[in-house]
Coordinates of C-alpha atoms in Angstrom, one line a residue:
Chain A
M612 CA -19.4 44.4 41.3
E613 CA -15.6 44.9 40.7
D614 CA -13.8 44.1 37.6
R615 CA -11.4 42.1 39.9
D616 CA -14.0 39.8 40.8
L617 CA -14.8 39.5 37.4
D618 CA -11.2 38.7 36.4
T619 CA -11.1 36.1 38.8
A620 CA -14.3 34.7 37.9
V621 CA -13.1 34.5 34.2
E622 CA -10.4 32.5 35.5
A623 CA -12.7 30.3 37.2
A624 CA -15.1 29.9 34.6
G625 CA -12.3 28.5 32.4
R626 CA -12.2 25.6 35.0
G627 CA -16.0 25.1 34.7
E628 CA -16.9 26.5 37.9
E629 CA -20.4 27.4 38.2
W630 CA -20.5 30.3 40.1
A631 CA -17.9 32.1 37.7
A632 CA -19.9 31.2 35.2
S633 CA -23.2 32.6 36.5
L634 CA -21.4 35.7 37.4
L635 CA -20.2 36.3 33.9
Y636 CA -23.3 35.8 32.6
R637 CA -25.2 38.1 34.9
A638 CA -22.8 40.7 34.1
V639 CA -22.8 40.4 30.0
Q640 CA -25.9 38.6 29.2
P641 CA -27.8 41.9 29.5
L642 CA -25.7 43.9 27.0
L643 CA -25.5 41.1 25.1
L644 CA -29.2 41.1 24.4
R645 CA -29.2 44.9 24.1
Y646 CA -26.8 44.7 21.3
L647 CA -28.2 41.5 19.6
G648 CA -31.7 43.4 19.8
Q649 CA -30.1 46.0 17.7
K650 CA -28.4 43.8 15.3
A651 CA -31.3 41.2 14.7
P652 CA -34.2 42.0 16.6
G653 CA -36.4 39.0 17.4
H654 CA -33.6 36.9 17.4
E655 CA -32.0 38.1 20.1
Q656 CA -32.4 35.1 22.6
D657 CA -30.8 32.5 20.1
L658 CA -28.1 34.2 19.0
A659 CA -27.2 35.2 22.5
S660 CA -27.2 30.9 23.5
E661 CA -25.2 30.3 20.4
T662 CA -22.8 32.9 21.4
W663 CA -22.5 31.7 25.0
L664 CA -21.9 28.2 23.8
A665 CA -19.3 29.2 21.5
A666 CA -17.8 31.5 24.3
A667 CA -17.9 28.4 26.9
Q668 CA -16.1 26.3 24.4
S669 CA -13.2 28.4 24.1
L670 CA -13.2 29.4 27.9
P671 CA -10.8 26.5 28.9
R672 CA -8.3 27.8 26.6
F673 CA -8.9 31.8 27.2
E674 CA -6.4 33.8 28.6
G675 CA -7.3 37.5 29.8
D676 CA -9.3 39.3 32.0
F677 CA -13.0 40.6 32.2
A678 CA -12.6 43.2 29.6
R679 CA -11.1 40.7 27.1
F680 CA -13.6 38.3 27.8
R681 CA -16.4 40.6 26.9
A682 CA -14.9 41.9 23.9
L683 CA -14.4 38.2 22.9
L684 CA -18.1 37.6 23.5
F685 CA -19.2 40.3 21.5
T686 CA -17.0 39.4 18.8
I687 CA -18.4 36.2 18.8
A688 CA -22.1 37.4 18.9
R689 CA -21.1 39.7 15.9
R690 CA -20.1 36.9 13.9
R691 CA -23.4 35.3 15.0
V692 CA -25.1 38.1 13.3
V693 CA -23.7 37.6 10.2
D694 CA -24.0 34.1 10.1
H695 CA -27.8 34.8 10.9
Y696 CA -28.3 36.9 7.9
R697 CA -26.2 34.8 6.0
R698 CA -28.4 32.1 6.4
Q699 CA -31.6 34.4 6.0
G700 CA -30.0 35.6 2.8
R701 CA -30.3 39.2 3.4
R702 CA -28.3 41.9 5.0
P703 CA -28.4 42.7 8.8
R704 CA -30.8 45.7 9.8
A705 CA -29.1 48.6 10.2
V706 CA -31.4 51.4 11.4
V707 CA -35.0 51.3 12.8
L708 CA -36.3 54.5 12.8
E709 CA -40.2 53.7 11.9
E710 CA -41.5 54.9 15.3
E711 CA -39.9 57.7 15.6
A712 CA -42.3 59.9 14.1
D713 CA -45.1 58.3 16.3
F714 CA -43.9 59.6 19.4
A715 CA -42.8 62.6 18.3
D716 CA -45.7 64.3 19.6
L717 CA -45.8 62.5 23.2
R718 CA -42.1 63.7 23.9
P719 CA -42.9 65.4 27.5
G720 CA -39.0 66.4 27.7
P721 CA -35.8 65.0 26.9
E722 CA -34.9 64.4 30.6
D723 CA -38.0 62.6 31.6
L724 CA -38.3 60.8 28.4
V725 CA -34.7 59.1 28.9
E726 CA -35.4 58.3 32.7
Q727 CA -38.4 56.6 31.7
M728 CA -36.7 54.5 28.8
S729 CA -35.7 51.0 29.2
A730 CA -32.1 50.0 28.2
S731 CA -33.0 48.6 25.1
E732 CA -34.9 51.7 24.1
A733 CA -32.0 53.9 25.2
V734 CA -29.9 52.0 22.9
A735 CA -32.6 52.3 20.2
A736 CA -32.4 55.7 20.6
L737 CA -28.8 56.0 20.3
V738 CA -28.2 54.1 17.2
G739 CA -31.7 54.4 15.6
S740 CA -30.7 57.2 13.4
L741 CA -27.4 56.5 12.6
P742 CA -25.6 54.9 9.6
E743 CA -24.7 51.2 10.0
A744 CA -21.1 51.7 10.5
Q745 CA -21.8 54.4 13.1
A746 CA -23.9 52.8 14.9
E747 CA -21.7 49.6 15.1
V748 CA -19.2 51.7 16.5
I749 CA -21.5 53.2 19.5
L750 CA -23.0 49.6 20.1
L751 CA -19.2 48.1 20.6
R752 CA -18.3 51.2 22.3
V753 CA -21.3 51.7 24.7
L754 CA -22.4 47.9 25.0
A755 CA -19.1 46.0 24.6
G756 CA -17.2 48.5 26.4
L757 CA -14.4 47.9 23.6
S758 CA -11.8 50.5 23.6
V759 CA -11.5 52.2 19.9
E760 CA -8.6 49.8 19.2
E761 CA -10.6 46.7 19.8
A762 CA -13.7 48.1 18.2
A763 CA -11.3 48.8 14.9
Q764 CA -10.1 45.3 15.4
V765 CA -13.5 43.6 15.6
M766 CA -14.8 45.7 12.7
G767 CA -11.5 45.1 10.5
R768 CA -11.0 48.6 10.4
S769 CA -8.2 51.1 11.3
A770 CA -8.4 52.7 14.6
G771 CA -8.4 56.1 13.0
S772 CA -11.2 55.0 10.8
V773 CA -13.1 54.0 14.3
R774 CA -12.4 57.4 15.6
I775 CA -13.8 59.2 12.7
L776 CA -17.0 57.2 12.7
Q777 CA -17.4 57.7 16.6
H778 CA -16.8 61.4 16.1
R779 CA -19.4 61.6 13.1
A780 CA -22.1 59.3 15.1
L781 CA -21.6 61.7 18.3
R782 CA -21.9 64.9 16.3
R783 CA -25.1 63.7 14.4
L784 CA -26.8 62.7 17.7
A785 CA -25.7 65.8 19.3
K786 CA -27.3 67.8 16.7
K787 CA -30.3 65.5 16.5
F788 CA -31.1 65.8 20.2
Q789 CA -30.4 69.5 20.4
G790 CA -33.0 70.1 17.2
E791 CA -35.7 67.4 18.2
G792 CA -35.0 66.4 21.4
V793 CA -34.6 62.8 22.2
T794 CA -37.0 60.2 20.7
R795 CA -38.0 56.9 21.0
Chain B
M1471 CA -4.4 76.0 25.3
T1472 CA -4.0 74.9 21.6
S1473 CA -6.5 73.6 19.3
A1474 CA -4.5 70.5 19.3
D1475 CA -5.2 70.3 23.0
D1476 CA -8.4 70.7 22.6
E1477 CA -8.9 68.2 20.3
T1478 CA -7.4 66.0 22.4
T1479 CA -9.8 66.9 25.2
E1480 CA -12.6 66.5 23.1
V1481 CA -11.6 63.1 21.9
R1482 CA -11.0 61.9 25.6
T1483 CA -14.3 63.4 26.6
L1484 CA -16.1 61.6 23.9
D1485 CA -14.3 58.2 24.8
R1486 CA -15.6 58.9 28.4
I1487 CA -19.1 59.6 27.5
L1488 CA -19.3 56.6 25.3
S1489 CA -17.8 54.7 28.2
G1490 CA -20.5 55.7 30.7
L1491 CA -17.8 57.3 32.7
V1492 CA -19.0 61.1 32.4
D1493 CA -21.8 62.5 34.5
P1494 CA -24.6 63.9 32.1
E1495 CA -24.7 67.0 33.9
D1496 CA -20.5 67.4 33.4
A1497 CA -21.0 66.7 29.7
P1498 CA -20.8 69.3 27.0
P1499 CA -24.4 70.6 26.8
E1500 CA -24.9 69.3 23.1
L1501 CA -23.9 65.9 24.2
R1502 CA -25.8 65.9 27.4
E1503 CA -28.7 63.6 26.2
V1504 CA -26.3 61.4 24.8
A1505 CA -24.5 61.0 28.0
R1506 CA -27.6 60.1 29.6
L1507 CA -28.9 57.7 26.8
V1508 CA -25.5 55.9 27.4
R1509 CA -25.8 55.5 31.1
V1510 CA -29.5 54.3 30.8
A1511 CA -28.0 52.0 28.0
Q1512 CA -25.6 50.3 30.3
G1513 CA -27.7 50.1 33.1
P1514 CA -28.7 47.3 35.2
A1515 CA -30.4 44.2 33.9
S1516 CA -33.8 43.6 33.8
E1517 CA -35.7 40.8 35.0
A1518 CA -36.3 39.6 31.5
E1519 CA -32.7 39.7 30.5
L1520 CA -31.8 37.4 33.3
S1521 CA -34.8 35.1 33.2
N1522 CA -32.8 31.8 32.7
A1523 CA -29.6 33.1 34.2
A1524 CA -29.0 30.1 36.7
L1525 CA -30.0 27.6 33.7
F1526 CA -27.5 29.3 31.5
A1527 CA -24.5 29.3 34.0
T1528 CA -25.2 25.5 34.5
E1529 CA -24.9 24.9 31.1
I1530 CA -21.8 26.7 30.3
A1531 CA -20.0 25.2 33.1
A1532 CA -20.7 21.9 31.6
V1533 CA -19.9 23.1 28.3
V1534 CA -16.4 24.4 29.8
R1535 CA -16.0 21.1 31.5
R1536 CA -16.7 18.8 28.7
S1537 CA -14.2 20.8 26.5
T1538 CA -11.5 20.9 29.4
A1539 CA -11.5 17.0 29.1
P1540 CA -9.9 16.8 25.6
A1541 CA -7.8 20.0 26.1
A1542 CA -6.0 18.4 29.2
S1543 CA -4.3 16.1 26.7
P1544 CA -1.7 18.0 24.4
R1545 CA -3.1 18.0 21.1
W1546 CA 0.0 16.8 19.3
R1547 CA 0.0 13.6 21.5
G1548 CA -3.5 12.6 19.4
R1549 CA -2.0 13.8 16.3
V1550 CA 1.4 11.6 17.0
A1551 CA -0.6 8.6 17.9
K1552 CA -2.7 9.0 14.8
V1553 CA 0.5 9.1 12.6
V1554 CA 1.6 6.5 14.3
S1555 CA -1.3 4.1 14.0
A1556 CA -1.7 4.7 10.5
K1557 CA 2.1 4.0 9.9
V1558 CA 1.5 0.9 11.9
I1559 CA -1.8 -0.3 9.8
A1560 CA 0.0 0.7 6.7
L1561 CA 3.2 -1.3 7.5
A1562 CA 1.0 -4.3 8.6
V1563 CA -1.2 -4.3 5.3
A1564 CA 2.0 -4.0 3.5
L1565 CA 3.2 -7.1 5.0
V1566 CA 0.0 -9.0 4.9
L1567 CA 0.1 -8.1 0.9
G1568 CA 3.5 -8.7 0.4
G1569 CA 3.6 -11.9 2.0
G1570 CA 0.2 -12.8 0.3
V1571 CA 1.9 -12.2 -3.2
A1572 CA 5.3 -14.0 -2.1
A1573 CA 3.2 -17.0 -0.9
A1574 CA 1.2 -16.8 -4.1
A1575 CA 4.1 -16.1 -6.3
T1576 CA 5.7 -19.5 -4.8
G1577 CA 2.4 -21.5 -4.6
S1578 CA 2.7 -21.6 -0.9
L1579 CA -0.8 -20.3 -0.3
P1580 CA -3.6 -23.0 0.5
A1581 CA -4.9 -24.5 -2.7
P1582 CA -8.2 -22.9 -3.0
I1583 CA -6.7 -19.4 -2.1
Q1584 CA -4.0 -20.1 -4.5
R1585 CA -6.3 -20.9 -7.4
V1586 CA -8.3 -18.1 -7.0
V1587 CA -5.5 -15.7 -6.7
S1588 CA -4.0 -17.8 -9.8
D1589 CA -6.8 -17.3 -11.7
G1590 CA -7.1 -13.5 -11.0
L1591 CA -3.7 -12.7 -11.7
H1592 CA -3.5 -14.7 -15.0
H1593 CA -6.2 -12.3 -16.4
I1594 CA -3.5 -9.7 -16.2
G1595 CA -0.9 -11.3 -17.2
I1596 CA 0.9 -12.3 -14.3
A1597 CA 1.6 -16.3 -14.2
V1598 CA 1.2 -17.3 -10.6
P1599 CA 1.3 -21.3 -9.7
R1600 CA -2.0 -22.9 -9.8
P1601 CA -2.7 -25.5 -7.9
S1602 CA -3.6 -28.7 -9.3
S1603 CA -6.7 -30.1 -8.6
Q1604 CA -5.2 -33.7 -9.0
R1605 CA -2.7 -34.8 -6.1
R1606 CA 0.5 -35.4 -6.5
I1607 CA 1.4 -39.2 -6.5
G1608 CA 4.8 -40.6 -5.4
P1609 CA 7.4 -39.6 -3.0
S1610 CA 9.2 -36.2 -4.0
R1611 CA 12.6 -36.9 -4.5
P1612 CA 15.2 -34.9 -2.3
G1613 CA 16.4 -31.6 -3.7
S1614 CA 13.7 -31.5 -6.2
Q1615 CA 13.7 -27.7 -6.6
A1616 CA 17.4 -27.8 -7.8
R1617 CA 17.0 -30.8 -9.3
A1618 CA 14.2 -29.4 -11.4
G1619 CA 16.1 -26.2 -12.3
L1620 CA 18.9 -28.2 -13.2
C1621 CA 17.0 -30.7 -15.0
Q1622 CA 15.4 -28.4 -17.0
A1623 CA 18.4 -26.6 -18.2
Y1624 CA 19.7 -29.8 -18.7
R1625 CA 16.9 -30.9 -21.0
E1626 CA 16.8 -27.6 -22.6
A1627 CA 20.6 -27.7 -23.1
A1628 CA 20.3 -31.4 -24.7
S1629 CA 17.4 -30.0 -26.8
H1630 CA 19.4 -27.4 -28.6
A1631 CA 22.5 -29.6 -29.0
S1632 CA 24.1 -27.1 -26.3
A1633 CA 26.2 -27.2 -23.5
L1634 CA 25.2 -27.0 -20.2
P1635 CA 27.1 -24.5 -18.2
A1636 CA 29.9 -26.2 -16.4
A1637 CA 28.8 -25.0 -13.0
S1638 CA 25.4 -26.2 -13.7
L1639 CA 26.5 -29.6 -14.9
A1640 CA 28.6 -30.1 -12.1
E1641 CA 26.1 -29.4 -9.6
L1642 CA 23.6 -31.4 -11.6
K1643 CA 26.3 -34.5 -11.6
L1644 CA 26.8 -34.4 -8.0
L1645 CA 22.8 -34.5 -7.3
A1646 CA 22.7 -37.4 -9.7
D1647 CA 25.6 -39.1 -7.9
Q1648 CA 23.9 -38.6 -4.6
A1649 CA 21.0 -40.3 -5.9
G1650 CA 23.0 -42.9 -7.1
E1651 CA 21.4 -42.2 -10.7
S1652 CA 23.4 -41.1 -14.2
L1653 CA 22.2 -37.7 -15.3
A1654 CA 19.8 -38.9 -17.7
A1655 CA 17.8 -41.0 -15.1
Y1656 CA 18.0 -38.4 -12.5
C1657 CA 16.5 -35.8 -14.7
E1658 CA 13.9 -38.4 -15.5
P1659 CA 10.6 -37.4 -14.0
A1660 CA 9.0 -39.4 -11.3
P1661 CA 6.8 -42.4 -12.7
L1662 CA 3.4 -41.5 -13.1
H1663 CA 0.9 -43.6 -11.0
P1664 CA -1.6 -45.3 -13.3
A1665 CA -4.2 -43.9 -11.6
A1666 CA -3.0 -40.4 -12.2
T1667 CA -5.1 -38.9 -14.6
A1668 CA -3.5 -35.6 -15.1
V1669 CA -2.9 -35.9 -18.6
S1670 CA -2.4 -33.1 -20.5
A1671 CA -4.8 -33.3 -23.1
S1672 CA -4.9 -30.1 -24.8
R1673 CA -2.8 -27.2 -25.7
S1674 CA -3.5 -24.0 -26.2
H1675 CA -5.6 -22.7 -29.3
R1676 CA -4.0 -19.2 -29.2
P1677 CA -1.6 -19.5 -32.0
S1678 CA -0.4 -16.3 -31.5
K1679 CA 1.1 -17.1 -28.2
P1680 CA 4.4 -18.0 -27.8
A1681 CA 5.5 -20.7 -26.0
P1682 CA 9.0 -20.7 -26.7
R1683 CA 10.4 -23.5 -24.7
A1684 CA 7.4 -25.7 -24.6
H1685 CA 8.8 -28.2 -26.9
G1686 CA 12.4 -27.8 -26.4
S1687 CA 12.5 -29.7 -23.4
A1688 CA 10.7 -32.8 -23.8
P1689 CA 11.5 -33.5 -27.3
A1690 CA 12.2 -37.2 -27.4
K1691 CA 15.4 -37.5 -29.0
T1692 CA 15.1 -38.7 -32.8
G1693 CA 14.9 -42.0 -33.2
H1694 CA 14.7 -42.8 -29.3
P1695 CA 13.5 -46.3 -29.4
A1696 CA 11.2 -45.3 -26.6
S1697 CA 10.0 -42.7 -28.4
S1698 CA 6.4 -43.0 -26.8
K1699 CA 7.6 -43.3 -23.4
S1700 CA 9.9 -40.6 -23.5
H1701 CA 7.9 -38.4 -25.2
G1702 CA 5.1 -38.7 -22.9
R1703 CA 7.3 -37.6 -20.1
S1704 CA 9.3 -35.4 -21.9
H1705 CA 6.3 -33.2 -22.2
G1706 CA 5.4 -33.7 -18.4
G1707 CA 4.9 -30.2 -18.2
G1708 CA 1.6 -30.2 -19.9
G1709 CA 1.2 -33.9 -19.0
P1710 CA 2.5 -36.0 -16.5
V1711 CA 1.2 -34.5 -13.2
T1712 CA 2.6 -36.8 -11.0
S1713 CA 6.2 -36.1 -10.4
G1714 CA 6.1 -32.3 -11.2
P1715 CA 9.4 -32.1 -13.0
P1716 CA 10.7 -29.4 -14.7
T1717 CA 9.9 -29.7 -18.3
A1718 CA 10.3 -27.9 -21.5
G1719 CA 7.6 -26.0 -20.6
G1720 CA 9.2 -25.7 -17.5
R1721 CA 9.8 -22.5 -17.3
K1722 CA 6.3 -21.6 -18.3
Q1723 CA 4.5 -24.0 -16.3
G1724 CA 6.8 -23.4 -13.6
M1725 CA 5.4 -20.1 -13.4
T1726 CA 2.2 -21.6 -13.3
S1727 CA 2.0 -24.9 -11.8
P1728 CA 5.5 -26.7 -11.3
G1729 CA 4.9 -30.1 -12.6
H1730 CA 1.6 -30.5 -13.2
G1731 CA -0.5 -27.7 -12.4
S1732 CA 0.0 -26.1 -16.0
N1733 CA -2.5 -28.7 -16.9
E1734 CA -5.2 -26.8 -15.3
G1735 CA -4.3 -24.0 -17.0
K1736 CA -6.1 -21.9 -19.6
A1737 CA -6.9 -24.8 -21.9
H1738 CA -8.9 -26.2 -19.2
R1739 CA -10.7 -23.1 -18.8
H1740 CA -11.3 -22.9 -22.5
H1741 CA -12.3 -26.6 -22.6
G1742 CA -14.1 -27.0 -19.4
S1743 CA -14.7 -30.8 -20.0
L1744 CA -11.0 -31.2 -19.4
P1745 CA -9.8 -31.1 -16.0
V1746 CA -6.2 -31.0 -17.0
T1747 CA -4.8 -29.7 -20.0
S1748 CA -1.4 -28.2 -21.3
H1749 CA -1.2 -24.9 -22.5
T1750 CA 2.7 -24.8 -22.6
H1751 CA 2.9 -25.7 -26.3
G1752 CA 1.9 -22.5 -27.6
T1753 CA 4.5 -22.7 -30.4
A1754 CA 2.5 -25.2 -32.3
P1755 CA -0.6 -23.7 -33.5
S1756 CA -3.2 -25.6 -32.9
Q1757 CA -4.9 -26.1 -36.2
G1758 CA -7.9 -28.5 -35.5
K1759 CA -11.1 -28.1 -34.0
R1760 CA -10.1 -30.2 -30.9
H1761 CA -7.0 -28.9 -29.5
V1762 CA -6.4 -32.0 -27.9
H1763 CA -5.8 -33.5 -31.2
K1764 CA -3.9 -30.9 -33.3
G1765 CA -2.0 -29.3 -31.0
G1766 CA 0.5 -32.1 -31.8
S1767 CA 0.3 -31.3 -35.2
G1768 CA 2.4 -29.2 -34.7
K1769 CA 4.5 -26.8 -36.4
G1770 CA 6.6 -27.0 -33.3
P1771 CA 10.2 -26.8 -32.9
T1772 CA 12.1 -29.7 -34.4
P1773 CA 13.5 -31.5 -32.1
T1774 CA 17.2 -31.8 -31.9
T1775 CA 19.4 -34.6 -31.0
T1776 CA 21.2 -34.6 -27.7
T1777 CA 24.7 -35.4 -27.3
E1778 CA 23.7 -37.4 -24.0
P1779 CA 20.8 -39.7 -24.7
I1780 CA 17.8 -39.2 -22.1
T1781 CA 16.7 -42.4 -20.9
T1782 CA 13.7 -43.4 -20.0
T1783 CA 13.0 -45.1 -17.0
T1784 CA 9.1 -45.2 -16.7
T1785 CA 6.7 -46.8 -18.9
T1786 CA 4.0 -44.6 -18.8
T1787 CA 2.6 -43.1 -21.8
L1788 CA 0.2 -40.3 -22.1
V1789 CA -1.6 -40.2 -25.2
H1790 CA -4.7 -38.2 -26.0
G1791 CA -7.9 -40.0 -26.9
N1792 CA -9.1 -40.3 -30.0
G1793 CA -6.1 -41.0 -31.5
G1794 CA -5.6 -37.2 -31.4
G1795 CA -2.3 -35.3 -30.6
S1796 CA 0.4 -36.8 -29.0
P1797 CA 0.3 -36.3 -25.4
G1798 CA 0.3 -32.7 -24.2
S1799 CA 2.2 -31.3 -27.1
G1800 CA 2.7 -30.1 -30.5
D1801 CA 5.9 -32.5 -30.6
G1802 CA 3.9 -35.0 -29.6
G1803 CA 5.0 -37.4 -32.1
H1804 CA 8.5 -36.4 -31.9
G1805 CA 9.9 -39.4 -29.9
R1806 CA 8.1 -42.0 -32.0
S1807 CA 8.7 -40.8 -35.5
G1808 CA 12.0 -38.6 -34.9
R1809 CA 10.4 -35.6 -36.2
P1810 CA 7.6 -33.2 -35.2
G1811 CA 4.5 -34.8 -35.1
R1812 CA 2.5 -33.0 -37.8
K1813 CA -0.7 -34.9 -37.4
G1814 CA -1.8 -36.6 -34.2
T1815 CA -3.9 -38.8 -36.2
R1816 CA -0.6 -40.3 -37.6
A1817 CA 0.9 -40.2 -34.3
A1818 CA -1.8 -42.2 -33.1
A1819 CA -1.6 -44.5 -35.8
S1820 CA 1.8 -45.8 -35.0
R1821 CA 0.8 -45.8 -31.0
P1822 CA 0.2 -49.0 -29.1
L1823 CA -2.7 -51.0 -29.1
G1824 CA -5.9 -49.5 -27.9
L1825 CA -4.6 -46.0 -28.5
A1826 CA -7.3 -45.1 -31.1
S1827 CA -9.7 -46.5 -29.2
C1828 CA -10.0 -43.7 -26.9
K1829 CA -12.9 -41.4 -27.4
S1830 CA -12.6 -37.8 -27.5
G1831 CA -12.4 -36.5 -23.9
A1832 CA -10.2 -39.4 -22.8
V1833 CA -6.7 -39.9 -22.8
F1834 CA -4.8 -43.1 -23.2
I1835 CA -2.4 -44.2 -20.4
A1836 CA 0.0 -46.9 -20.8
A1837 CA 1.6 -47.9 -17.7
R1838 CA 3.4 -51.0 -16.7
G1839 CA 1.7 -53.3 -19.1
Q1840 CA -1.7 -51.6 -18.7
S1841 CA -3.1 -49.3 -20.7
S1842 CA -6.2 -47.6 -20.3
C1843 CA -8.3 -44.5 -21.6
V1844 CA -8.8 -42.2 -18.7
S1845 CA -12.0 -39.8 -19.0
V1846 CA -11.0 -36.2 -19.0
G1847 CA -14.4 -35.3 -19.7
K1848 CA -17.9 -36.3 -20.4
E1849 CA -17.2 -38.5 -23.4
A1850 CA -14.5 -40.2 -21.7
Q1851 CA -14.9 -44.0 -22.4
Q1852 CA -12.9 -46.8 -20.5
I1853 CA -11.7 -49.4 -22.2

C-alpha cells in the first residue's frame, strides 16, 4: 500500500469514515502490537486498544500525513506503557534474554533462523540484548518508523543523543551477531 | 573520501537499515543480520495481529464520529455561553436577594416571611420590621410615612425642649393644615380600637441595652391633665398598636415594627406569655421580676416640658395589669405624676378604677368610657 493512500486514509478517518479507519488499523496495528509486546509482554492487546481509542479521539483534530499519524500512535502507546507500569508500581521490562541460552545449541545458522522467525521474535532478537534506552531507539526507529528527530522528541532527548544510542545499539548487535550469530 | 564523509555515509546506511530500506545483501557484512531482522520485524501482519480488525475499525470510526460532534462547534462558544450564563444567574440571584433584603427592610414581605426574616436578622443585630400578629385597626391616615417621621421629630423636639427644624416644622404644619388639625392633634396617634389588645406590656429586661429615644417621645408633659391618656399613647411605640404612629421609640420601633411591631419584639420572645411587648424602653433599667411591672419604674429620662402642648384626643389608656408599670415604658407614670414613674405600683395606685384589678398577664385598657383588662397571657383576667 502506498503512503499516498494512507495519507488519504488519515484524512478520511478524521471524518469518521470506517474504511479509512480499517486501512490505518491494518497498517499500524501489527507494528503496534510488536512494540507493545516488547514493552509490556502479555498486555499488548489491552494497551493497543487504549492507544487506538485515544488516537481516535484526537483524529478529528489531527493534521498531518500517515507518517505523523503513526508517530502519534506510538507516542500514545509509549505513554500507555508508562501508565501501565505506574499502575503496577514497577518499572517497564526492558530486556528479555532468558531464552537466549536455551536456543543457542539449536540454531541451524543465522540466515535460516531469521527466515523462520516471526516478526515478534525478530523484534525480540533485535532489542532483547540491548539496554533500555538503546532498545527504545531501535523500536521507535524500526517499528514506529520515526526519524531520529522524532524519536528524540518522543523520548525527551536530543537528536544527537538518540543518534549515539542508535549507533551504540547497532554496533552492539553487529558484534553479537558476528560472534554468536542470531539467536532467539 | 574523508573520514567525515565516511562517517556520514555510515550514518545514512544505519538509518536506511533501521528503516528496512537496505537489502541485507547490500548491507555491510557486520550488519547483514541486523538488516535481516529489521525486515522480518517490519514484516506483514499475521492473522493473530489482525484478528478483530473489522470490529476495531468500526469502533474507531464511531469514536471519531462521537468526537467530531462537539468539535464542530467552536469551544469558545461554549465557554462564552458558560460565562454569560453564570453572570446572568449571578445577576438574577443578586436581584432577588437585593430585592428581598429591601423588601424585608421596608417590611414589605408577606407577614410570615417578614417575621422569619426579622427574627433571623435580629439575632445578628439587624433590625428589620417584624409584622405584628395583630391587625391594624382603623383607617390609615394619608401621608402616614411623612407624617410619622415628622411627628416623631416633633415629639422628640418637644420632649427635649428643642426646636424642630424650620423646614420640618413647616412641612408638618402644612400636613396638619391639610388635615385640618392642629400640630399636636395631627401628631397624635390614631385612636386605639377598644378591642385592640396590642398593648405594650413589657420592657426589655436588658438593663444594658440602650434605648435612648425610647422615652423621649412620649413623655407626657409634666402635669398634663390627661396624663394617663397622653401617656398611654405617647408610648405607643411600645404600646398602642393600632395607629402605628412613630413614637418616641419610633426610631427603634420604626426599625423593628413601625407602629406596633415592636410589641412583638424581644420581650415577647423573652416572656412568651405576652403576645405583644415593648422593648423600646430599655433606658429604664428594669428592676423587677416582671418586666411589665417594673419597666416603668424607671430611671428613664426625665420628661421635659414642651413649649407646645401635646393634646390628647383619644381616651385610650393602656395600663399593664397588676398595677404594674405604666404602659409600655419606664416613664409610664410620667404623664400622670409629672415625673418619671419610679414604681409601677405607685403609678397604678393613681390609675382609674379597676386598674389594680388586672392580674398578671393582663393589661388594663380604658377607652371611651369603658375599661377592661385584656389578656395578654395565661393569667389574664377579664373584668
